[in-house]
Amino acid sequence: MSVRTDTPLFEGSDWDFDLIRRIHDAVERIALGEMKLDIYPNQIEVITVEQMLDAYASTGMPLFYKHWSFGKQFLANEAMYRKGLRGLAYEMVINSNPCINYIMQENSATMQAIVIAHAAFGHNHFFKNNYVFKQWTDAGGIIDYLEFAKRYIASCEERYGEQAVERLLDAAHALMNQGIHRYPRVRARDLLAEAARESERRAYQESIYDDLWRTLPKKAAQAPVAVDQRRHALNLPQENILYFLEKSAPKLAPWQREILRIIRLIAQYFYPQRQTKVMNEGAATYCHYRIMTALHEAGRLTDGSFMEFLQSHTNVVYQPMFDSGHYGGLNPYALGFGIMQDIGRICREPTDEDRIWFPDIAGKGDADGVLRHIWANYRDESFLVQFLSPHMIRHWRLFKLDDHAADPKLRVDAIHDERGYRAIRRALALHHDIGRQEPDIQIVDVDLAGDRKLILEHSVSDGVLLADGDVTAVLQHLADLWGYEVCLAERDRESGREYRQHRVQPRAGSPG
């Protein structure tokens, strides 16, 4: 419990760098002293609106390579912001060591305190401790790797031309979501070592290059390889399409393979954030609420500042109902914060129902300790299927709706009652399982003995096929990188029945 003092940290909305330091120190005492958070060192940078828009356009990273799509994104965001159709985030935080926190120059002193509590301690703790981030990201090496990637792509533009690099990046960006290893790895990614290895590979290739190799006679034709041997040699089936292209595309030059590798590693870096949206935002929101409340109770925030905080917090966790014109799905901030508040209630004041549903944590008392364990060991799907309580289902009036294409009517399959709790919880968890929400597409074979056709399969769930326009455009980029025909078959996951096929030929002048 914080000690009551009569000296608030600030009055009014103005701030300077000395006040930012004092706010940070006051927040730190609560975050580390009372909540026992474990964080990377913080690096706080004050930026303008234009710099925040620039950060939006380049996925929030401080160092990023150039691409036309980032400029387009910047102009779209800026136009929306200037017309008042869209606000900006008050903060942006980078999963790095030290953890980089951007705060807006235009924020009031209260907003800076919220942002520091939310990002510099809430997100920071989650990045450092959640197992998905530990498995897949290298917080210590990401900034250096981005610097290497920026320099490498710029050098390729100088050497091979901006247009050639741009075509390659267009294709790689289209396949970014299919450039992910989705299963746990046994060792953490070391991005500094990745950059060093690339430099060594390039130096070695340049040292052994000799034009005389072009005069060597060609080998005699080899006997056909068995299908199983061929698939084993190519590591098929393969879900990571960018990885397969980087290793096996027959026409790509070494610099093109290296750029595919860069895009693939950056996509992998962002993958944990897509798996933990509800938990990550819920944890940060829970932290800023706890810290700001503690500051007010200790007399470090004036009543006026606390009212300003409550207004901002309420906006963050606002959840329109399903029949509202503003409804756009469940707000991850509200959902995560609501469940974490409910876990605190279960730990401190459990009901008989809570003791049946949550025997391990009901009445345990140490809510912060329970939440630290949850933040470290769960992702959205497992978090929801484990901790969405009947109390929250009733409070949110959740229900499950079945929508089958063959049935002209919608069916309410479960409501917030004894029979519906588990069905609603499972349905909501599946809705946040990105492994199920994204199409399951794998490379299954390559016709090496014939025309080098690349063969893929899409395992169709619930009869949902790929969108016509998207599948044609993405397959065109894939065929351009592969250099030969690409064939994608869409098959039912259960029966194996083929719904349809897509075939695309590479375009002239394509990267491959």
Tab-separated table of C-alpha atoms in Angstrom, residues 28 66 68 76 122 193 201 237 262 266 280 308 378 382 417 419 449 511:
chain	number	residue	atom	x	y	z
A	28	GLU	CA	8.420	2.593	-11.199
A	66	LYS	CA	12.036	1.908	-47.610
A	68	TRP	CA	6.246	2.649	-51.373
A	76	ALA	CA	-3.789	7.767	-45.601
A	122	GLY	CA	2.729	-3.029	-18.598
A	193	ALA	CA	24.146	-13.761	-35.360
A	201	ARG	CA	28.167	-15.918	-46.596
A	237	PRO	CA	5.077	-30.564	-46.770
A	262	ILE	CA	14.778	-10.543	-43.852
A	266	ILE	CA	10.524	-9.638	-39.399
A	280	ASN	CA	-0.912	-7.975	-24.038
A	308	GLU	CA	-8.872	12.948	-16.669
A	378	TYR	CA	-0.578	-18.257	-21.755
A	382	SER	CA	-5.436	-20.724	-23.894
A	417	ASP	CA	-26.573	-20.147	-18.715
A	419	ARG	CA	-25.536	-25.216	-20.548
A	449	ALA	CA	10.851	-34.310	-63.380
A	511	PRO	CA	11.898	-11.493	-59.591
